[in-house]
mmCIF file of C-alpha atoms and ligand atoms in Angstrom:
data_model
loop_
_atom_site.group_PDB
_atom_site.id
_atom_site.type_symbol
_atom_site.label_atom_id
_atom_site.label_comp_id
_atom_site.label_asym_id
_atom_site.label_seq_id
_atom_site.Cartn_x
_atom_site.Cartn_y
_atom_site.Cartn_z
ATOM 1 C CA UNK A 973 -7.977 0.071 22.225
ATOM 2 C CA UNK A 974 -5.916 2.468 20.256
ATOM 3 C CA UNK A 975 -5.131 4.501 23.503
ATOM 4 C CA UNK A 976 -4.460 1.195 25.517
ATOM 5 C CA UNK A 977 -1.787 0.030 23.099
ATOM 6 C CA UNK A 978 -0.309 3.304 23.278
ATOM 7 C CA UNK A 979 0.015 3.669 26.897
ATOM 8 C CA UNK A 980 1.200 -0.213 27.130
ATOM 9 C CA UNK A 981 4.374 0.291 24.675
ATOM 10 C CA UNK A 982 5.075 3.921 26.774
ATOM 11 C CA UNK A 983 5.065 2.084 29.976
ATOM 12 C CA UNK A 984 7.218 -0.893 28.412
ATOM 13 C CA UNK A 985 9.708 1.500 27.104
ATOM 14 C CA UNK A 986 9.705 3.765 30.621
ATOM 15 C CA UNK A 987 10.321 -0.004 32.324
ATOM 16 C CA UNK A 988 13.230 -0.831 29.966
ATOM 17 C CA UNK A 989 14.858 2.379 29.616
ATOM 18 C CA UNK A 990 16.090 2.935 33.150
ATOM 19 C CA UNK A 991 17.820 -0.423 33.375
ATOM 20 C CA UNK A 992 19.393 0.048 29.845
ATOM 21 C CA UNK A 993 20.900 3.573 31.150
ATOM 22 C CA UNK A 994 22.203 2.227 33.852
ATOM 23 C CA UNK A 995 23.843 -0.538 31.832
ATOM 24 C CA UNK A 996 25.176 2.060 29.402
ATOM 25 C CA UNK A 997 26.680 3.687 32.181
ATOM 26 C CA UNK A 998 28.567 1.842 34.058
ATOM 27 C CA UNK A 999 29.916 0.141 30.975
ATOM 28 C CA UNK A 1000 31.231 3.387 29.896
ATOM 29 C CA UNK A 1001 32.862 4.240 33.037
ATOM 30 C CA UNK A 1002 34.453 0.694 33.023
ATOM 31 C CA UNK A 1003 35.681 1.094 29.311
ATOM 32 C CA UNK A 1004 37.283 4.355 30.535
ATOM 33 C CA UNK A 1005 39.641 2.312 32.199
ATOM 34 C CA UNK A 1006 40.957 4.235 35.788
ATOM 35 C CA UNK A 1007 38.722 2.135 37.898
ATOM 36 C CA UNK A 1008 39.870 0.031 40.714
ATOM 37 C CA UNK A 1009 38.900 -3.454 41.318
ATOM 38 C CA UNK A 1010 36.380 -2.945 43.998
ATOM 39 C CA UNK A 1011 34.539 -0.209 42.406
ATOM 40 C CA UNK A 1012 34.478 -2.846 38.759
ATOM 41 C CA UNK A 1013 33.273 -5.585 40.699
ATOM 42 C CA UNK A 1014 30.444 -3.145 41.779
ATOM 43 C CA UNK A 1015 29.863 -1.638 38.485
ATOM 44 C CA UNK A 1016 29.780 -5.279 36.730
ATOM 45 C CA UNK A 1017 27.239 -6.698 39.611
ATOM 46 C CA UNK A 1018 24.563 -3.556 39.192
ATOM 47 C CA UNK A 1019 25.296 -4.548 35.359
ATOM 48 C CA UNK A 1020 24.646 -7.897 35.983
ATOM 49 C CA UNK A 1021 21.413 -6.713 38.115
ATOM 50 C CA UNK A 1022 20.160 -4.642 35.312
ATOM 51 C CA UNK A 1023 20.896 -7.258 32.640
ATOM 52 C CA UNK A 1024 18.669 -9.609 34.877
ATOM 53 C CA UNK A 1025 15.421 -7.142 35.311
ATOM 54 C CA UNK A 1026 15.623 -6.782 31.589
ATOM 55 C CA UNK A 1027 15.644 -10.465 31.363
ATOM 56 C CA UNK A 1028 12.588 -10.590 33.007
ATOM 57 C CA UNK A 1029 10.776 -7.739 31.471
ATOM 58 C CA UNK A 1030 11.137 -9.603 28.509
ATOM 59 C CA UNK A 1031 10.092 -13.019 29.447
ATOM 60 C CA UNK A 1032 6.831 -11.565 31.053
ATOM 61 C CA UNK A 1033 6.104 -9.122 27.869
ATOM 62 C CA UNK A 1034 6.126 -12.717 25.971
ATOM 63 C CA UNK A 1035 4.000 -14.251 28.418
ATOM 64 C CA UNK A 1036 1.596 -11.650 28.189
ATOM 65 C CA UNK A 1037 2.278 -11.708 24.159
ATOM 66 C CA UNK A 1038 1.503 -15.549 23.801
ATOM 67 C CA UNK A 1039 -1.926 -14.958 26.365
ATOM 68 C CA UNK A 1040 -3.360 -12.117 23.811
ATOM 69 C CA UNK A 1041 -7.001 -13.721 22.646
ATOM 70 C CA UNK A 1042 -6.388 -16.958 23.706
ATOM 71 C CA UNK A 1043 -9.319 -17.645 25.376
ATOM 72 C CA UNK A 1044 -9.163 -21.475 23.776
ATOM 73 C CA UNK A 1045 -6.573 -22.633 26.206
ATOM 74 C CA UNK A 1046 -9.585 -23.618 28.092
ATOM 75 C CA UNK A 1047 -10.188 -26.802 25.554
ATOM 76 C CA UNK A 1048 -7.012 -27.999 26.525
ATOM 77 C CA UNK A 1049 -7.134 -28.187 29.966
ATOM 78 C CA UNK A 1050 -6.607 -31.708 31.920
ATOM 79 C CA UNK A 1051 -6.772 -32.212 35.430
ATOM 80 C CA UNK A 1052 -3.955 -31.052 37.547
ATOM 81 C CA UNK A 1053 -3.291 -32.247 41.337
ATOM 82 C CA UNK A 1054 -3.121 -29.023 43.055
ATOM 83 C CA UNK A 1055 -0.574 -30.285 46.241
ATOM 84 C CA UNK A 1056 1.876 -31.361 43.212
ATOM 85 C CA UNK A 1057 2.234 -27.599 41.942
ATOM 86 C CA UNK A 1058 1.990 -26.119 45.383
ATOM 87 C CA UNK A 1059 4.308 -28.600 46.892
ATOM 88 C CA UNK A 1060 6.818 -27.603 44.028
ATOM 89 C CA UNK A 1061 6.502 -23.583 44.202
ATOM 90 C CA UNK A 1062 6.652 -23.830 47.718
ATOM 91 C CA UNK A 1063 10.016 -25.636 47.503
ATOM 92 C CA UNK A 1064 11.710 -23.232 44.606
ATOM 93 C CA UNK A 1065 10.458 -20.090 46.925
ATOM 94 C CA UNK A 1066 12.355 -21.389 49.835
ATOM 95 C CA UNK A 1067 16.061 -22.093 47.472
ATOM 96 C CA UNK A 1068 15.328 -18.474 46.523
ATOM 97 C CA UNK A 1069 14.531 -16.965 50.239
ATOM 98 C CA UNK A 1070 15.629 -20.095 52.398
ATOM 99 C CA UNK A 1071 14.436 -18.029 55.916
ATOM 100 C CA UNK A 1072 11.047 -17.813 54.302
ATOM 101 C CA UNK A 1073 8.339 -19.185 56.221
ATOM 102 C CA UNK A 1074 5.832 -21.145 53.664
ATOM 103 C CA UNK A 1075 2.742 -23.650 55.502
ATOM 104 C CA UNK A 1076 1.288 -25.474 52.829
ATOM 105 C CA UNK A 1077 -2.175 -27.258 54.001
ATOM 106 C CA UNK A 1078 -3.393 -28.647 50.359
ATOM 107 C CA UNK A 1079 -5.439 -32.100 50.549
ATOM 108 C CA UNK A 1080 -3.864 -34.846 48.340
ATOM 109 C CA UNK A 1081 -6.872 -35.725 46.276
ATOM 110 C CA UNK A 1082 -7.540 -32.152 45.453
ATOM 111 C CA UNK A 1083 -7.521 -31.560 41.295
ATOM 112 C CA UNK A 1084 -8.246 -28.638 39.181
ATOM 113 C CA UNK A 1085 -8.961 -28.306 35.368
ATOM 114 C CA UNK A 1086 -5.969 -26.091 34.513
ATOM 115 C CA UNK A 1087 -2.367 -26.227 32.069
ATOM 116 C CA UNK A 1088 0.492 -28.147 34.137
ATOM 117 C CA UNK A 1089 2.621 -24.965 33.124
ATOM 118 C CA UNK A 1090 0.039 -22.317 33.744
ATOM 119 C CA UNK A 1091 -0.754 -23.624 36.805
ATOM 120 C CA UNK A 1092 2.855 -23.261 37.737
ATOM 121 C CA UNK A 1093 3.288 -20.407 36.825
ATOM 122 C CA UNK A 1094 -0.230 -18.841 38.412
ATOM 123 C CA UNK A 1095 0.846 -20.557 41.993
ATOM 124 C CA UNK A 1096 4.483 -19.610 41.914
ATOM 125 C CA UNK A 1097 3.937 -16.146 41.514
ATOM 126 C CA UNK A 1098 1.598 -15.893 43.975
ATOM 127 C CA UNK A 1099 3.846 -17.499 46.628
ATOM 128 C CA UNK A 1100 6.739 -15.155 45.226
ATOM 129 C CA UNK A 1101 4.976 -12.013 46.094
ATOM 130 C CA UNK A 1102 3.657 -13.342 49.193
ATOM 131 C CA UNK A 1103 6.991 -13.930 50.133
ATOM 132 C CA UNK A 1104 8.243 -10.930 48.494
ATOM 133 C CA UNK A 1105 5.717 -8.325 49.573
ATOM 134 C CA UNK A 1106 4.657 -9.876 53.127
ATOM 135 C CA UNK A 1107 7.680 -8.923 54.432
ATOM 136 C CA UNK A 1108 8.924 -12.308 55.789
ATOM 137 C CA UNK A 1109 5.615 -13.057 57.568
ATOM 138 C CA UNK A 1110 4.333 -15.932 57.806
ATOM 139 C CA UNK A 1111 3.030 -17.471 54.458
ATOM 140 C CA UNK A 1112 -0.059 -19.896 54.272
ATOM 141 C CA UNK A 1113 -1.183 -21.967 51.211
ATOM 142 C CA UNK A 1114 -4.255 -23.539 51.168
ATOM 143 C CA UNK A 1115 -7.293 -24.961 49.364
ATOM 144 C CA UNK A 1116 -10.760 -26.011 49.343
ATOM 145 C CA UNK A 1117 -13.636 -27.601 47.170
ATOM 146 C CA UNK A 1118 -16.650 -25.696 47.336
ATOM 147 C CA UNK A 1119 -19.271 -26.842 44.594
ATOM 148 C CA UNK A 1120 -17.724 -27.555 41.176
ATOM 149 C CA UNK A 1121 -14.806 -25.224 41.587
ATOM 150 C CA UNK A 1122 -11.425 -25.187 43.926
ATOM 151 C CA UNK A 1123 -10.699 -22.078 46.162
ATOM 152 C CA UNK A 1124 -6.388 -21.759 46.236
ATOM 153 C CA UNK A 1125 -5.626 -18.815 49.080
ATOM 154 C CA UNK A 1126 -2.096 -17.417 49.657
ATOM 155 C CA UNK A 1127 -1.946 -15.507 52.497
ATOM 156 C CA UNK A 1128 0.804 -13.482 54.005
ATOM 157 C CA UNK A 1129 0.814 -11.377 57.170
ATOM 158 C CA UNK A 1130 2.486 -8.089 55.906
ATOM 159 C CA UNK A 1131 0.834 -4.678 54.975
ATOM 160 C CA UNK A 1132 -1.851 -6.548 52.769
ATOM 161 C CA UNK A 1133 -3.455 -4.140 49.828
ATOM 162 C CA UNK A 1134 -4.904 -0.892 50.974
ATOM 163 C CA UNK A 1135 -8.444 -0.267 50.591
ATOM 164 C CA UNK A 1136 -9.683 0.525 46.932
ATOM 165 C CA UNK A 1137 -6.398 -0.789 45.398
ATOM 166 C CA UNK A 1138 -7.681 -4.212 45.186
ATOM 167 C CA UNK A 1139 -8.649 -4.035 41.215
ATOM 168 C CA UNK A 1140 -5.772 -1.975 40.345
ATOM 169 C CA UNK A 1141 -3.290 -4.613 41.358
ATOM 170 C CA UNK A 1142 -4.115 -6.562 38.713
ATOM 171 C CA UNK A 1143 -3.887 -3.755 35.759
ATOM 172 C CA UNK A 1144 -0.184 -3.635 33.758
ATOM 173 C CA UNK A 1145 2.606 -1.998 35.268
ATOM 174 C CA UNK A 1146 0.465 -1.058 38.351
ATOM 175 C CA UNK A 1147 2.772 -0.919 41.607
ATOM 176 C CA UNK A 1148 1.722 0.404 44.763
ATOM 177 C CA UNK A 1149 5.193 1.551 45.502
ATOM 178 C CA UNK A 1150 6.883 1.533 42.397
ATOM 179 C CA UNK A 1151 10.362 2.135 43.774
ATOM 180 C CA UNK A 1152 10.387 -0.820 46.592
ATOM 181 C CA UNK A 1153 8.573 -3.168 43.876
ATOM 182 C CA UNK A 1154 11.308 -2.420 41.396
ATOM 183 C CA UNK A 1155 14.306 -2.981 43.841
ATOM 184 C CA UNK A 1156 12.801 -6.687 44.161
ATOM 185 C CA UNK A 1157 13.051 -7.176 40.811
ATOM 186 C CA UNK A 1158 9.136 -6.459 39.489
ATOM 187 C CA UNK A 1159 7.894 -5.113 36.535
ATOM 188 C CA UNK A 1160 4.775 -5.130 37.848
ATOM 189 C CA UNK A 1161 3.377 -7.486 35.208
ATOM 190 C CA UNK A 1162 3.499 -10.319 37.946
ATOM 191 C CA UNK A 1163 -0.272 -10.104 38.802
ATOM 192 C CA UNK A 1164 -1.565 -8.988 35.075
ATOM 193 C CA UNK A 1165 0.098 -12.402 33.572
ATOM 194 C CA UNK A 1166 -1.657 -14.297 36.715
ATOM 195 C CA UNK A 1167 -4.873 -12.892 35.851
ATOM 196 C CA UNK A 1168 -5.028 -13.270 32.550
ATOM 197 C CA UNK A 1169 -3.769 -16.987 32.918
ATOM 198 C CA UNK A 1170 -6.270 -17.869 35.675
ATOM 199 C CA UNK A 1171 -8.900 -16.283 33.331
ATOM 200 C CA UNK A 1172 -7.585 -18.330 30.290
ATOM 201 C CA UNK A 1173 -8.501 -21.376 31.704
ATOM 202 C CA UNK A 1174 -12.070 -20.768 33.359
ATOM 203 C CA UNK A 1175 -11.350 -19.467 36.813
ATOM 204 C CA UNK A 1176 -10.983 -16.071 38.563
ATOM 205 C CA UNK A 1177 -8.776 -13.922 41.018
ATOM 206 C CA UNK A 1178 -9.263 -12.020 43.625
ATOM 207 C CA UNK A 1179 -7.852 -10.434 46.872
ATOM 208 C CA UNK A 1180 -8.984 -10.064 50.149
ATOM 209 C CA UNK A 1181 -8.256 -7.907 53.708
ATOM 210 C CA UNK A 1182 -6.351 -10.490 55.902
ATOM 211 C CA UNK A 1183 -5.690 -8.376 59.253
ATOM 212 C CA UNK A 1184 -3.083 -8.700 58.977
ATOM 213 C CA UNK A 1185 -2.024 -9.262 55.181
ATOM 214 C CA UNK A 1186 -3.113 -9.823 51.909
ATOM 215 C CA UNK A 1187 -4.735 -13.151 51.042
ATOM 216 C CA UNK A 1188 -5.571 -13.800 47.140
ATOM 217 C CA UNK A 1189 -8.026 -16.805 46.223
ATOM 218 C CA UNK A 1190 -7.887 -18.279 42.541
ATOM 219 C CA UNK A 1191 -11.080 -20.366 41.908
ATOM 220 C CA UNK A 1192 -10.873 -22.651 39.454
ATOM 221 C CA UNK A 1193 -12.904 -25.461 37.628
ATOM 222 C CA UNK A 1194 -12.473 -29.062 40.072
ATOM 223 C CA UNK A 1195 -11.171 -31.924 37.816
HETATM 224 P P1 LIG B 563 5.622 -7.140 40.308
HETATM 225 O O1 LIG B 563 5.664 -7.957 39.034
HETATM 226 O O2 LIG B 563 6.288 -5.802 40.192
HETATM 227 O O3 LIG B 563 6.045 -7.899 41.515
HETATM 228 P P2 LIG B 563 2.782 -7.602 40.611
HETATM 229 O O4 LIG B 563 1.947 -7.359 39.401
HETATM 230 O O5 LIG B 563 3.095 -9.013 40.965
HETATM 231 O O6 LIG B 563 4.103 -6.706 40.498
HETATM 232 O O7 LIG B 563 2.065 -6.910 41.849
HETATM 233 C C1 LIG B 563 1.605 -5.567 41.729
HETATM 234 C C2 LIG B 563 1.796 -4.832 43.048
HETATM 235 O O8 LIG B 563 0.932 -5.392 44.016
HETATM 236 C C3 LIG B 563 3.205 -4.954 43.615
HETATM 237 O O9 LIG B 563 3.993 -3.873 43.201
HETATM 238 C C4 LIG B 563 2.981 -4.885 45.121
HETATM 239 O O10 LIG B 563 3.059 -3.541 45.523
HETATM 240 C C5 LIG B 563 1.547 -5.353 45.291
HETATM 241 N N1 LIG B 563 1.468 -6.711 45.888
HETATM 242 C C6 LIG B 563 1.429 -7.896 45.233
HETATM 243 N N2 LIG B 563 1.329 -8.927 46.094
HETATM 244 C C7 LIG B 563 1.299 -8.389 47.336
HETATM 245 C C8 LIG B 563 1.206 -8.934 48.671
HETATM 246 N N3 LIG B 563 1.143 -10.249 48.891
HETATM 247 N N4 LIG B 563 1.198 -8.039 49.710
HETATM 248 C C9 LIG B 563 1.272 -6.698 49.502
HETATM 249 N N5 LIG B 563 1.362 -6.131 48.264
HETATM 250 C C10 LIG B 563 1.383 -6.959 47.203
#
């Protein structure tokens, strides 16, 4: 546990340090003075960038923060109509990336036992990274009873996971390319924070070989 803690606070400082140099930086430069007003406006926006990633380091170290040993969240869950939250994720994907291409095929009457805000949060990132990480493919949402539980799948049509990555993807801080992941703004909590969310309130996560893509199911409890 020990060793865990440690290597979570290295890799939390490793993820915040390279945006606060950068910051540094090109603040120092600009305080210099000597600068034109092109080359400013540059230095303030990859400030502004920087500022932003740190922003949402932050927010997803508190997720993760307020998730530690809460396994009780599942006494509070109510039912939650699934095309609502899908329906709404789907919509704040496309202001973000209006040329993304997002099918949603979610039956009206369908409700899980879940958080209204976890939920959210669980279905949004999903769609995000589809969108993010399936290269502008095609991007399908949909979901089915089977049983007791509800099977959510967002699938995409890009490079999907590689084989015997499929686990990993969910660990803290795991990228599979760390550099490309980081340009689009991830920390690489994104999928940690899902899991342990979807896991908080009964259900699972998992992802699958779409040829082409990468297609992850969250089963969760029907309401
Ligand atoms: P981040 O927060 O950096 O976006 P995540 O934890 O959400 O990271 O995802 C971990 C890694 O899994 C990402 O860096 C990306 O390489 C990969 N990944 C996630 N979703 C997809 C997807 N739909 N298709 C391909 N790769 C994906």
């Amino acid at each position: 546990l020990e060793a865990v803690r440690r290597d979570f606070l290295s890799n939390a400082a490793h993820e915040l340090r390279t945006p606060v140099t950068s910051i540094s930086g090109y603040a120092e430069t600009l305080l210099g003075g000597s600068v034109d007003a092109e080359t400013s406006h540059e230095f303030l926006s990859t400030i502004h960038r920087n500022a932003g990633r740190i922003a949402a380091l932050v927010a997803d170290l508190l997720v993760l923060d307020s998730l530690e040993g809460r396994a009780e969240v599942v006494g509070t869950r109510a039912p939650v109509a699934l095309a609502e939250v899908v329906g709404d994720a789907a919509r704040t994907a496309r202001g973000v990336t209006p040329d993304a291409r997002i099918d949603v095929d979610v039956a009206d009457g369908l409700s899980v036992l879940a958080t209204r805000e976890g939920l959210d949060h669980i279905v949004q990132n999903l769609i995000d990274n589809a969108v993010k990480y399936g290269n502008n493919t095609q991007v399908t949402v949909s979901a089915e009873r089977v049983a007791e539980r509800v099977r959510l799948a967002v699938a995409d049509r890009g490079p999907g996971i590689p084989d015997g990555q499929e686990d990993r993807i969910f660990e803290r801080f795991y990228r599979l390319d760390a550099g490309r992941s980081r340009d689009r703004g991830g920390s690489g909590l994104g999928l940690a924070i899902v899991k342990s969310q979807i896991e908080a309130i009964g259900g699972r996560v998992w992802v699958e070989h779409a040829a082409p893509g990468a297609r992850f199911v969250v089963e969760l409890d029907a309401a």
